[in-house]
Short mmCIF file of C-alpha atoms in Angstrom, two decimals:
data_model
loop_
_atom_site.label_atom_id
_atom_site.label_comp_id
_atom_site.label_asym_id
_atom_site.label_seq_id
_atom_site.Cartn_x
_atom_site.Cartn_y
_atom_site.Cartn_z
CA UNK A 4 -74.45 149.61 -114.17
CA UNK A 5 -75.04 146.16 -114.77
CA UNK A 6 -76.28 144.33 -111.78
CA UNK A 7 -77.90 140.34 -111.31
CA UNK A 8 -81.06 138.83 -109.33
CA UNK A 9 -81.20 135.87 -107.60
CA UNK A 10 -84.93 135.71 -106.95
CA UNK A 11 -84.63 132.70 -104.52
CA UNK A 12 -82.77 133.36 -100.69
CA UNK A 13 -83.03 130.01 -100.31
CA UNK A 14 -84.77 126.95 -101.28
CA UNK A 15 -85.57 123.45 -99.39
CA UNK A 16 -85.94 120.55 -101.22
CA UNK A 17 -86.10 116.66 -101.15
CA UNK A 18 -84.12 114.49 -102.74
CA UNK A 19 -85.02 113.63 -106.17
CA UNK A 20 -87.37 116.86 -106.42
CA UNK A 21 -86.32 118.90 -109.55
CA UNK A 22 -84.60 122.05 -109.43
CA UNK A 23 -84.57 125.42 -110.95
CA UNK A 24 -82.54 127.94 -110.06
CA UNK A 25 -83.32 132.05 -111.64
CA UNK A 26 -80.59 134.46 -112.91
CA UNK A 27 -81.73 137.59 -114.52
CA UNK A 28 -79.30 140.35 -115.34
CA UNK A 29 -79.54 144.07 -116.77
CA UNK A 30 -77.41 144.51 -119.50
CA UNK A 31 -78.33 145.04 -122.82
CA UNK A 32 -75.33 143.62 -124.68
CA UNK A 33 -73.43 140.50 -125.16
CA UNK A 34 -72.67 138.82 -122.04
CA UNK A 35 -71.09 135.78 -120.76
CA UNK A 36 -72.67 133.91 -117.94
CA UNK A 37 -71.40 131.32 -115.61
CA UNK A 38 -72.83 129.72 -112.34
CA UNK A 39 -70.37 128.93 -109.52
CA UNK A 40 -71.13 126.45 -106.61
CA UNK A 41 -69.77 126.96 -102.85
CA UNK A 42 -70.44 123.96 -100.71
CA UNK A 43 -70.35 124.11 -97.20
CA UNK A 44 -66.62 124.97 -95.65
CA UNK A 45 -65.11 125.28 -99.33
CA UNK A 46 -64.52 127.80 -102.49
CA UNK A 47 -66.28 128.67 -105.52
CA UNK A 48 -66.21 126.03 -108.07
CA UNK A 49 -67.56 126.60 -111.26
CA UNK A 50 -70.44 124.90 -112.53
CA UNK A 51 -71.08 125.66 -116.13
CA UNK A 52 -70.39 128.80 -118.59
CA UNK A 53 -71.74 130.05 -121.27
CA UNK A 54 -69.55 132.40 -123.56
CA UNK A 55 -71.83 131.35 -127.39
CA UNK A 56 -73.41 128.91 -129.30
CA UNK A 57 -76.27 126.50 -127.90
CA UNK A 58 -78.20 128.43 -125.16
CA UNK A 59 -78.66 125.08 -123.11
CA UNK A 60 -75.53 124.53 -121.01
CA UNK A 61 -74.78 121.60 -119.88
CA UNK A 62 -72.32 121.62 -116.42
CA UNK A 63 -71.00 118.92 -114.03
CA UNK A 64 -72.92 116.66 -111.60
CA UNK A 65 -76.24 117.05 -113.79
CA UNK A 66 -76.09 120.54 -113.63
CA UNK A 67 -77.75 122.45 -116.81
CA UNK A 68 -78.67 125.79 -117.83
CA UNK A 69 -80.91 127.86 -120.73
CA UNK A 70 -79.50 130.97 -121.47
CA UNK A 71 -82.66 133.25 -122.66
CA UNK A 72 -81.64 136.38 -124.22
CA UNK A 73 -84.96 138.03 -124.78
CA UNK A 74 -85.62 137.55 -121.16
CA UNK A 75 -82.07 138.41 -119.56
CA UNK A 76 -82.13 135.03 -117.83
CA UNK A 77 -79.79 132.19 -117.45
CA UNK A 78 -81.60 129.82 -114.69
CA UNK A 79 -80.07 126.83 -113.29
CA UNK A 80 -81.61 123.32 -113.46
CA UNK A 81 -81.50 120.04 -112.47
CA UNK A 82 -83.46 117.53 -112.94
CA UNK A 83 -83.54 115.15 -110.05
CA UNK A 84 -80.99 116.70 -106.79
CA UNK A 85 -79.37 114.94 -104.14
CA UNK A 86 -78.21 115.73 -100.77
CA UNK A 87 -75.03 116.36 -101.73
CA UNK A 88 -76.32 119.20 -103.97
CA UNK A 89 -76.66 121.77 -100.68
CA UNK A 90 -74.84 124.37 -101.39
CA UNK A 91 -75.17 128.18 -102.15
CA UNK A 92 -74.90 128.95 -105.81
CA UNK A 93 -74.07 132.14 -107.64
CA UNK A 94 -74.66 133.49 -111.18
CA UNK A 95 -72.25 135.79 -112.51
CA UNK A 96 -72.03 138.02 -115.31
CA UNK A 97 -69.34 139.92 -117.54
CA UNK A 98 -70.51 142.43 -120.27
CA UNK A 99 -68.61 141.79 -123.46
CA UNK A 100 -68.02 145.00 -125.16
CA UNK A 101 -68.55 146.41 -128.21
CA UNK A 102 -64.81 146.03 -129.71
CA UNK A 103 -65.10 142.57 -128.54
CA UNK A 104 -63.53 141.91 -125.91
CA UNK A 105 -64.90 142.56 -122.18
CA UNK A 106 -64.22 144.31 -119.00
CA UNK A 107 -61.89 142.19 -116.73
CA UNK A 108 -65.12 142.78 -113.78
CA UNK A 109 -67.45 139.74 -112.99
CA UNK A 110 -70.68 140.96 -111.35
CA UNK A 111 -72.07 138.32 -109.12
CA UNK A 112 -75.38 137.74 -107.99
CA UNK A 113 -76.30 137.16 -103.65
CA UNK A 114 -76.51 133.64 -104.43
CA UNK A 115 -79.35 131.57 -103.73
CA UNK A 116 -78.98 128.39 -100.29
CA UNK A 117 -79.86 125.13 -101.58
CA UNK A 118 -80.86 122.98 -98.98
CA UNK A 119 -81.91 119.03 -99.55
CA UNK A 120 -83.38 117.32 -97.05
CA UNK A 121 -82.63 113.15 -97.32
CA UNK B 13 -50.47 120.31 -107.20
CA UNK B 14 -52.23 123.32 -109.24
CA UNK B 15 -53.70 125.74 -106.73
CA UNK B 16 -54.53 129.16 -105.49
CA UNK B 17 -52.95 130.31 -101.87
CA UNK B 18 -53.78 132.89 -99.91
CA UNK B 19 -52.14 133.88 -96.37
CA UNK B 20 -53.14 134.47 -94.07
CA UNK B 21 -56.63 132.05 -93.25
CA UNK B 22 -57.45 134.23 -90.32
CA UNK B 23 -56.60 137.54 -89.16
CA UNK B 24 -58.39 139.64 -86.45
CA UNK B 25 -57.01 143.13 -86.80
CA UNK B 26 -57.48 146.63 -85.24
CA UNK B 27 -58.74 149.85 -87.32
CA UNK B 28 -55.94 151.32 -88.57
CA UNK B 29 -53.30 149.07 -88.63
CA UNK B 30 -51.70 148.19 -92.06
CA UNK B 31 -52.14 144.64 -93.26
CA UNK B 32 -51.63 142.58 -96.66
CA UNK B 33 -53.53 139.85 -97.52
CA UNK B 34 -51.19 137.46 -99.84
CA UNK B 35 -52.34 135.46 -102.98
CA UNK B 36 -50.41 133.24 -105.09
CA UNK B 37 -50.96 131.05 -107.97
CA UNK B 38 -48.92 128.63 -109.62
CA UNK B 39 -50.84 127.74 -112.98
CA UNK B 40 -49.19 130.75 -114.73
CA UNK B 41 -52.61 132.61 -114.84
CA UNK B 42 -52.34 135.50 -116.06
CA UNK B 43 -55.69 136.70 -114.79
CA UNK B 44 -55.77 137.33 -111.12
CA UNK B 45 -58.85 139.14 -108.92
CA UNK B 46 -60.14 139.73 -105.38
CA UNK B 47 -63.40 138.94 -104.04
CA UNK B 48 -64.96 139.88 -100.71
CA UNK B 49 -68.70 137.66 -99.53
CA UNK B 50 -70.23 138.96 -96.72
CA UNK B 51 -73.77 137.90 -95.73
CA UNK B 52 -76.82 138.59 -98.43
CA UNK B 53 -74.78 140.32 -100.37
CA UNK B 54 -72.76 137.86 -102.15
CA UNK B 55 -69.30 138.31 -103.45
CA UNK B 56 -67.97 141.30 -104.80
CA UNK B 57 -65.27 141.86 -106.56
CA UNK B 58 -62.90 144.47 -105.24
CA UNK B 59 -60.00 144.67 -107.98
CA UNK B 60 -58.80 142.66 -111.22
CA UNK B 61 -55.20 142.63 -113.23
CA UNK B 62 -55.07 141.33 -116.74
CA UNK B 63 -51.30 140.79 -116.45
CA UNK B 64 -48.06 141.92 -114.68
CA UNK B 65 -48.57 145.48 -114.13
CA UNK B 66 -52.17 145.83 -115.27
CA UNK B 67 -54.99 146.04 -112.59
CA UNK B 68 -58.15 148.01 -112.41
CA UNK B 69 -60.69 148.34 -110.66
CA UNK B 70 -63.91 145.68 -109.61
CA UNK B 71 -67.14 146.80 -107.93
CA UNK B 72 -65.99 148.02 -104.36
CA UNK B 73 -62.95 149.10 -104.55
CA UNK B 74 -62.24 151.26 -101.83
CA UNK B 75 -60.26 151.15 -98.88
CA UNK B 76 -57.95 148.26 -100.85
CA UNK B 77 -55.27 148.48 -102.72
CA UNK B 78 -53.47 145.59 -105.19
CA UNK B 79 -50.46 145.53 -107.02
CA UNK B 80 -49.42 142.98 -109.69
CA UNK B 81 -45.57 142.75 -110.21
CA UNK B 82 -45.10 139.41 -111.11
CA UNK B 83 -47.51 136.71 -112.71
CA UNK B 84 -47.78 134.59 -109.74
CA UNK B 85 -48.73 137.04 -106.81
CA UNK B 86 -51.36 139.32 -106.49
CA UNK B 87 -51.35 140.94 -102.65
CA UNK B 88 -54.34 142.74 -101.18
CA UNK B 89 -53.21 145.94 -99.10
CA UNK B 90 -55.84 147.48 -96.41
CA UNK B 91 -53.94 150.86 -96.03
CA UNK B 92 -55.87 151.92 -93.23
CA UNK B 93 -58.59 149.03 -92.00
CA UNK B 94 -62.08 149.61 -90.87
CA UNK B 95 -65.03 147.51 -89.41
CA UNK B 96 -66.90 147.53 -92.26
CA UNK B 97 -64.09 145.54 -93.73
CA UNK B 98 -64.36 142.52 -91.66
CA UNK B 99 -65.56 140.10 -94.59
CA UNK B 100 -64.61 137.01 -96.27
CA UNK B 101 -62.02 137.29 -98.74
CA UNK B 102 -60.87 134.84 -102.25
CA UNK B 103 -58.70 135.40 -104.61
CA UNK B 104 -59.11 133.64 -107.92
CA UNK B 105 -56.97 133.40 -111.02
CA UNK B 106 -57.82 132.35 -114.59
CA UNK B 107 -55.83 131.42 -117.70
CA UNK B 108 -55.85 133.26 -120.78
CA UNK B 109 -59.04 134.40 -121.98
CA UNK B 110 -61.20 133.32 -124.36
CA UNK B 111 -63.72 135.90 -126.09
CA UNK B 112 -62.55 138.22 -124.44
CA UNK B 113 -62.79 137.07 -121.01
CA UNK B 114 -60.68 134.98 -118.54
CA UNK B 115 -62.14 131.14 -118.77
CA UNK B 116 -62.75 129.25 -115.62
CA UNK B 117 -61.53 131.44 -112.38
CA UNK B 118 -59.78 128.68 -109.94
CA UNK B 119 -60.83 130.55 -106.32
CA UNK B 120 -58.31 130.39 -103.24
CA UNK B 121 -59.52 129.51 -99.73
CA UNK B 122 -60.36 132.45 -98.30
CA UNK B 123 -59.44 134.85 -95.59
CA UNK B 124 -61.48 135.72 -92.84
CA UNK B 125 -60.85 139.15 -91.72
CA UNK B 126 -61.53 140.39 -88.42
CA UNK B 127 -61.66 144.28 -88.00
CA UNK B 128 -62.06 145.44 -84.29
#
């Protein structure tokens, strides 16, 4: 079954400190990979997605990510946060399958807190 | 405005007592799914349609049922509740897919769920 790892519970930062965020997932096939965003009080948003192509992502509000394949990751960066960036964020996954097209289920990780400290 | 509803917000229940969570979209999604986030666990998703009449099954899906009979609404049915479904649930909807999968899923509010 596949499953995903969010290594970090939660992480404290200050503002302008860099950020990196890991995703690792077990499934040997094609996926596709997104990160969603929940800030405090509100819903999922997502952040970036990456279906093919370029294995940098870039997302909103300075948000990127490098899909590795060799290393089942797809980690989360950014380069300078802000105190608006506290949040929890999740990295999802959805096995494409072999004819193509994919299973309708999105696995998600248990999402990593983000807190920034002004 | 383009959004996802879901009634109700809040609902504190008693085990055993039938209840249906509503969702409803009106981006003409064809894509619609339930979610349920409780505490280190993240969200999990409980049950998926592809279209009218088409649902299947997500992660954790008992104890729920769904039903899909138009495009727009997607209800979540707790036949029978228990405690260990007091949770947080969202319901999301996508448009059509691309590769193969639904593109950006536009989440609901949520429903906190009570069960005494």
């Amino acid at each position: 079954a596949q499953s995903v790892s969010q290594h970090n519970h939660h992480v404290i930062l200050s503002e302008a400190a860099s950020l990196e965020l890991g995703c690792n997932y077990s499934y040997g096939g094609t996926v596709n990979l997104f990160w969603y965003v929940q800030y405090p009080g509100q819903h999922l948003q997502l952040l970036l997605k990456y279906f093919s192509g370029d294995p940098l992502v870039k997302g909103i509000k300075g948000f990127e990510a490098e899909f590795i394949k060799s290393k089942f990751s797809f980690n989360l960066r950014k380069p300078s946060v802000q105190w608006s960036d506290t949040a929890e964020y999740f990295c999802a996954v959805n096995a494409v399958m072999n004819y193509g097209g994919s299973q309708g289920n999105l696995i998600f990780g248990k999402g990593t807190k983000l807190s920034v400290k002004p | 405005e383009a959004q996802v509803t879901q009634n109700p917000r809040y609902l504190i229940t008693v085990t055993g007592k039938k209840l249906t969570v509503t969702c409803s979209q009106n981006m003409n999604h064809e894509y619609m799914s339930w979610y349920r986030q409780d505490p280190g666990l993240g969200l999990r998703q409980i049950y998926y349609s592809m279209n009218v009449e088409v649902t299947d099954k997500g992660d954790v899906p008992e104890g729920y049922k769904v039903s899909r009979k138009e495009k727009r609404n997607f209800p979540l049915i707790l036949e029978s509740p228990s405690p260990n479904q007091t949770s947080l649930y969202f319901c999301a909807s996508s448009p059509r897919w691309v590769s193969g999968f639904p593109e950006t899923q536009y989440f609901g509010p949520g429903t906190r769920l009570l069960v005494l």
